[in-house]
Amino acid sequence: MENTPSYLSALLCFFGLFFLMTILSLAAAIRVVREDKRLQVYRLGRYLGEKGPGLVLLLPFVDRGVLKDLNSAETGIQQSLVGALGETRTTVFTSGKVTVNGQEWDAVSQSVISAGRRVRVVKMILEVEEEQDPERL
């Protein structure tokens, strides 16, 4: 190695550095997503969707992955509203306003429900139906 020309040593150093950078970028592109999480993938700032659970491959320097916890507070709030009782503020059919747990929500219904009626939350898109009075039955 003592008689090796300096340009050859520089070239060998350059290829070694290139190989190291390639390995590091490929390692950063591999993500393992747990069952209780999802990886939101953005390519050059554009949202592509959620990936996972399992092994997810990203394009180095192009894709960005953001972990999302499926057990977040937002999911808990959504699940707690299903079955909750509320009251219509406006007529609800293809659209309308409903108050549930003290908060006003946009809502839809399969049938027309007039303002001031009690309703029950059926889905988290806040589809509601008129509450049946047990006294009427």
Coordinates of N, CA and C in Angstrom, one line a residue:
M1 N 0.8 -1.2 0.0 CA 0.0 0.0 0.0 C 0.9 1.3 0.0
E2 N 2.2 1.1 0.4 CA 3.0 2.3 0.4 C 3.3 2.9 -1.0
N3 N 3.3 2.0 -2.0 CA 3.5 2.5 -3.3 C 2.3 2.8 -4.1
T4 N 1.1 2.8 -3.4 CA -0.2 3.1 -4.1 C -0.2 4.6 -4.4
P5 N -0.6 4.9 -5.7 CA -0.7 6.3 -6.0 C -1.8 7.0 -5.2
S6 N -1.6 8.3 -4.9 CA -2.5 9.0 -4.1 C -3.9 9.1 -4.7
Y7 N -4.1 9.2 -6.0 CA -5.4 9.2 -6.6 C -6.2 8.0 -6.4
L8 N -5.5 6.8 -6.3 CA -6.1 5.5 -6.0 C -6.6 5.5 -4.6
S9 N -5.8 6.0 -3.7 CA -6.3 6.0 -2.3 C -7.5 6.9 -2.1
A10 N -7.5 8.1 -2.8 CA -8.6 9.0 -2.7 C -9.9 8.4 -3.3
L11 N -9.7 7.6 -4.4 CA -10.8 7.0 -5.1 C -11.4 5.9 -4.2
L12 N -10.5 5.1 -3.6 CA -10.9 4.1 -2.6 C -11.7 4.7 -1.4
C13 N -11.2 5.8 -0.9 CA -11.9 6.5 0.2 C -13.3 7.0 -0.2
F14 N -13.3 7.5 -1.5 CA -14.6 8.0 -2.0 C -15.6 6.9 -2.1
F15 N -15.2 5.8 -2.7 CA -16.2 4.6 -2.8 C -16.6 4.1 -1.5
G16 N -15.7 4.0 -0.5 CA -16.0 3.6 0.8 C -17.0 4.5 1.5
L17 N -16.8 5.8 1.3 CA -17.8 6.8 1.8 C -19.1 6.7 1.1
F18 N -19.1 6.5 -0.2 CA -20.4 6.3 -0.9 C -21.1 5.0 -0.5
F19 N -20.4 4.0 -0.3 CA -21.0 2.7 0.2 C -21.6 2.9 1.6
L20 N -20.9 3.5 2.5 CA -21.4 3.8 3.8 C -22.7 4.6 3.8
M21 N -22.7 5.7 3.0 CA -23.9 6.5 2.9 C -25.1 5.8 2.3
T22 N -24.8 4.9 1.3 CA -25.9 4.1 0.7 C -26.5 3.2 1.7
I23 N -25.7 2.5 2.5 CA -26.2 1.6 3.6 C -27.0 2.4 4.6
L24 N -26.5 3.5 5.0 CA -27.2 4.3 6.0 C -28.6 4.8 5.5
S25 N -28.6 5.3 4.2 CA -29.9 5.7 3.7 C -30.9 4.6 3.5
L26 N -30.4 3.4 3.1 CA -31.3 2.3 3.0 C -31.8 1.8 4.4
A27 N -31.0 1.9 5.4 CA -31.4 1.5 6.7 C -32.5 2.5 7.2
A28 N -32.4 3.8 6.9 CA -33.4 4.7 7.3 C -34.7 4.6 6.5
A29 N -34.6 3.9 5.4 CA -35.8 3.8 4.6 C -36.7 2.6 5.0
I30 N -36.2 1.7 5.9 CA -36.9 0.5 6.3 C -37.5 0.9 7.7
R31 N -38.8 0.7 7.8 CA -39.5 1.0 9.1 C -40.3 -0.3 9.4
V32 N -40.3 -0.6 10.7 CA -41.2 -1.7 11.3 C -42.3 -1.0 12.1
V33 N -43.5 -1.2 11.7 CA -44.7 -0.5 12.3 C -45.4 -1.6 13.1
R34 N -45.6 -1.2 14.4 CA -46.3 -2.1 15.3 C -47.8 -2.2 15.0
E35 N -48.4 -3.2 15.6 CA -49.9 -3.4 15.4 C -50.8 -2.2 15.8
D36 N -50.4 -1.5 16.9 CA -51.2 -0.5 17.4 C -50.9 0.9 16.8
K37 N -50.1 0.9 15.8 CA -49.7 2.2 15.1 C -49.8 2.0 13.6
R38 N -49.9 3.2 13.0 CA -49.8 3.3 11.5 C -48.8 4.3 11.1
L39 N -48.3 4.2 9.9 CA -47.3 5.1 9.4 C -47.9 5.9 8.3
Q40 N -48.1 7.2 8.6 CA -48.6 8.1 7.5 C -47.5 8.5 6.6
V41 N -47.6 8.2 5.3 CA -46.5 8.4 4.4 C -46.8 9.7 3.5
Y42 N -45.8 10.5 3.5 CA -45.8 11.7 2.7 C -44.7 11.6 1.7
R43 N -45.0 11.8 0.4 CA -44.0 11.8 -0.7 C -43.8 13.3 -1.2
L44 N -42.7 13.9 -0.9 CA -42.5 15.3 -1.3 C -43.6 16.2 -0.8
G45 N -44.1 15.9 0.4 CA -45.1 16.7 1.0 C -46.5 16.3 0.7
R46 N -46.7 15.4 -0.2 CA -48.1 15.0 -0.6 C -48.4 13.7 0.2
Y47 N -49.6 13.7 0.8 CA -50.1 12.6 1.6 C -50.4 11.4 0.7
L48 N -49.8 10.2 1.0 CA -50.0 9.0 0.2 C -51.0 8.1 0.8
G49 N -51.0 8.1 2.2 CA -51.9 7.2 2.9 C -51.2 6.6 4.1
E50 N -51.9 5.6 4.7 CA -51.3 5.0 5.9 C -50.8 3.6 5.5
K51 N -49.7 3.2 6.1 CA -49.1 1.9 5.9 C -48.9 1.2 7.2
G52 N -48.9 -0.1 7.1 CA -48.6 -0.9 8.3 C -49.9 -1.6 8.8
P53 N -49.8 -2.5 9.7 CA -48.6 -2.9 10.5 C -47.6 -3.8 9.7
G54 N -46.4 -3.9 10.1 CA -45.4 -4.7 9.5 C -44.3 -3.9 8.9
L55 N -43.6 -4.5 7.9 CA -42.4 -3.8 7.3 C -42.9 -2.8 6.3
V56 N -42.4 -1.6 6.3 CA -42.7 -0.6 5.4 C -41.4 0.0 4.8
L57 N -41.4 0.0 3.5 CA -40.2 0.6 2.8 C -40.5 2.0 2.2
L58 N -39.7 2.9 2.5 CA -39.8 4.3 2.1 C -38.7 4.6 1.1
L59 N -39.0 5.6 0.2 CA -37.9 6.0 -0.7 C -37.0 7.0 0.0
P60 N -35.7 6.7 0.1 CA -34.8 7.6 0.8 C -34.8 9.0 0.2
F61 N -34.8 10.0 1.1 CA -34.8 11.4 0.7 C -36.0 11.9 0.0
V62 N -37.0 11.0 -0.2 CA -38.2 11.4 -1.0 C -39.4 11.3 -0.1
D63 N -39.5 10.1 0.6 CA -40.7 9.8 1.5 C -40.4 10.2 2.9
R64 N -41.4 10.6 3.6 CA -41.3 10.9 5.1 C -42.5 10.2 5.7
G65 N -42.1 9.5 6.8 CA -43.1 8.7 7.6 C -43.4 9.3 8.9
V66 N -44.6 9.4 9.3 CA -45.0 9.9 10.6 C -45.9 8.9 11.3
L67 N -45.4 8.4 12.5 CA -46.1 7.4 13.2 C -47.4 8.0 13.8
K68 N -48.5 7.2 13.7 CA -49.8 7.6 14.3 C -50.2 6.5 15.2
D69 N -50.6 6.9 16.5 CA -51.0 5.9 17.5 C -52.5 5.7 17.3
L70 N -52.9 4.4 17.1 CA -54.4 4.1 16.9 C -55.2 4.3 18.2
N71 N -54.5 4.3 19.4 CA -55.2 4.4 20.6 C -55.2 5.9 21.1
S72 N -55.2 6.8 20.2 CA -55.1 8.2 20.6 C -56.4 8.7 21.2
A73 N -56.4 9.9 21.8 CA -57.6 10.4 22.5 C -58.7 10.7 21.4
E74 N -58.3 11.1 20.2 CA -59.3 11.3 19.2 C -60.1 10.1 18.9
T75 N -59.5 8.9 18.8 CA -60.2 7.7 18.5 C -61.1 7.3 19.7
G76 N -60.6 7.6 20.9 CA -61.5 7.3 22.1 C -62.7 8.2 22.2
I77 N -62.6 9.5 21.8 CA -63.7 10.4 21.7 C -64.7 9.9 20.7
Q78 N -64.2 9.5 19.5 CA -65.1 9.0 18.5 C -65.9 7.8 19.0
Q79 N -65.2 6.8 19.6 CA -65.9 5.6 20.0 C -66.9 5.9 21.2
S80 N -66.6 6.9 22.0 CA -67.5 7.2 23.1 C -68.8 7.9 22.6
L81 N -68.7 8.5 21.5 CA -69.9 9.2 21.0 C -71.0 8.2 20.4
V82 N -70.5 7.1 19.9 CA -71.5 6.2 19.3 C -72.4 5.7 20.4
G83 N -73.7 5.9 20.2 CA -74.7 5.5 21.2 C -75.1 6.7 22.1
A84 N -74.4 7.8 22.0 CA -74.7 8.9 22.9 C -76.0 9.6 22.4
L85 N -76.7 10.2 23.3 CA -77.9 10.9 23.0 C -77.7 12.4 22.8
G86 N -78.4 13.0 21.9 CA -78.3 14.4 21.6 C -79.6 15.0 21.2
E87 N -79.5 16.3 20.7 CA -80.7 17.0 20.3 C -80.4 17.7 19.0
T88 N -81.4 17.7 18.0 CA -81.2 18.4 16.8 C -81.4 19.9 17.0
R89 N -80.5 20.7 16.4 CA -80.6 22.1 16.4 C -81.3 22.6 15.2
T90 N -81.1 21.9 14.1 CA -81.8 22.3 12.8 C -82.4 21.0 12.3
T91 N -83.2 21.1 11.2 CA -83.7 19.9 10.6 C -82.5 19.1 10.0
V92 N -82.5 17.8 10.3 CA -81.4 16.9 9.8 C -81.9 15.9 8.8
F93 N -81.3 15.9 7.7 CA -81.5 14.8 6.7 C -80.2 14.7 5.9
T94 N -80.0 15.4 4.8 CA -78.7 15.3 4.1 C -77.7 16.1 4.8
S95 N -78.1 17.1 5.7 CA -77.2 17.8 6.5 C -78.0 18.5 7.6
G96 N -77.3 18.9 8.7 CA -78.0 19.6 9.8 C -77.0 19.7 11.0
K97 N -77.5 20.3 12.0 CA -76.7 20.5 13.2 C -77.3 19.8 14.4
V98 N -76.5 19.1 15.2 CA -76.9 18.3 16.4 C -76.0 18.7 17.5
T99 N -76.6 18.8 18.7 CA -75.8 18.9 19.9 C -75.7 17.6 20.7
V100 N -74.4 17.2 20.9 CA -74.2 15.9 21.6 C -73.1 16.2 22.6
N101 N -73.4 15.8 23.9 CA -72.4 16.1 25.0 C -72.0 17.5 25.1
G102 N -72.9 18.4 24.8 CA -72.6 19.9 24.9 C -71.8 20.5 23.7
Q103 N -71.5 19.7 22.7 CA -70.8 20.2 21.5 C -71.7 20.1 20.3
E104 N -71.6 21.1 19.4 CA -72.4 21.1 18.2 C -71.7 20.4 17.1
W105 N -72.4 19.5 16.4 CA -71.8 18.7 15.3 C -72.6 18.8 14.1
D106 N -72.0 18.7 12.9 CA -72.7 18.5 11.6 C -73.2 17.0 11.6
A107 N -74.4 16.8 11.1 CA -74.9 15.5 11.1 C -75.8 15.2 9.9
V108 N -75.9 13.9 9.6 CA -76.8 13.5 8.5 C -77.7 12.4 9.1
S109 N -78.8 12.1 8.4 CA -79.8 11.1 8.8 C -80.3 10.3 7.6
Q110 N -80.8 9.1 7.9 CA -81.5 8.4 6.8 C -82.9 8.9 6.5
S111 N -83.5 9.5 7.5 CA -84.8 10.1 7.4 C -84.8 11.5 7.9
V112 N -85.8 12.3 7.6 CA -85.9 13.7 8.0 C -86.3 13.8 9.5
I113 N -85.5 14.5 10.2 CA -85.7 14.7 11.7 C -85.8 16.2 11.9
S114 N -86.9 16.7 12.5 CA -87.1 18.1 12.7 C -86.2 18.6 13.8
A115 N -86.1 20.0 13.9 CA -85.3 20.6 15.0 C -85.9 20.4 16.3
G116 N -85.1 20.3 17.3 CA -85.6 20.1 18.7 C -85.9 18.7 19.1
R117 N -85.6 17.7 18.3 CA -85.9 16.3 18.6 C -84.7 15.6 19.2
R118 N -84.9 14.6 20.1 CA -83.8 13.8 20.7 C -83.4 12.8 19.7
V119 N -82.1 12.6 19.6 CA -81.5 11.7 18.6 C -80.4 10.9 19.3
R120 N -80.0 9.8 18.7 CA -79.0 8.9 19.2 C -77.9 8.8 18.1
V121 N -76.6 8.9 18.4 CA -75.5 8.8 17.4 C -75.4 7.3 17.0
V122 N -75.4 7.1 15.7 CA -75.3 5.7 15.1 C -73.9 5.5 14.6
K123 N -73.3 6.4 13.9 CA -71.9 6.2 13.3 C -71.1 7.5 13.6
M124 N -69.8 7.4 13.5 CA -69.0 8.6 13.9 C -69.0 9.6 12.8
I125 N -69.6 9.3 11.6 CA -69.8 10.4 10.7 C -70.9 11.3 11.2
L126 N -71.3 10.9 12.4 CA -72.4 11.5 13.1 C -73.7 11.4 12.3
E127 N -74.0 10.2 11.9 CA -75.4 9.9 11.4 C -76.3 9.7 12.6
V128 N -77.4 10.3 12.6 CA -78.3 10.2 13.8 C -79.7 9.7 13.3
E129 N -80.4 9.2 14.3 CA -81.8 8.9 14.1 C -82.6 9.4 15.3
E130 N -83.9 9.6 15.0 CA -84.8 10.1 16.1 C -84.9 9.0 17.2
E131 N -84.8 9.5 18.4 CA -84.9 8.6 19.6 C -86.4 8.2 19.7
Q132 N -86.7 6.9 19.9 CA -88.0 6.5 20.1 C -88.4 6.6 21.5
D133 N -89.6 7.2 21.8 CA -90.1 7.4 23.1 C -90.6 6.1 23.6
P134 N -90.2 5.6 24.7 CA -90.7 4.3 25.3 C -92.2 4.5 25.6
E135 N -92.7 5.7 25.9 CA -94.0 5.9 26.3 C -95.0 5.7 25.1
R136 N -94.5 6.0 23.9 CA -95.3 5.9 22.7 C -95.5 4.5 22.2
L137 N -94.6 3.6 22.6 CA -94.7 2.2 22.1 C -95.7 1.5 22.9

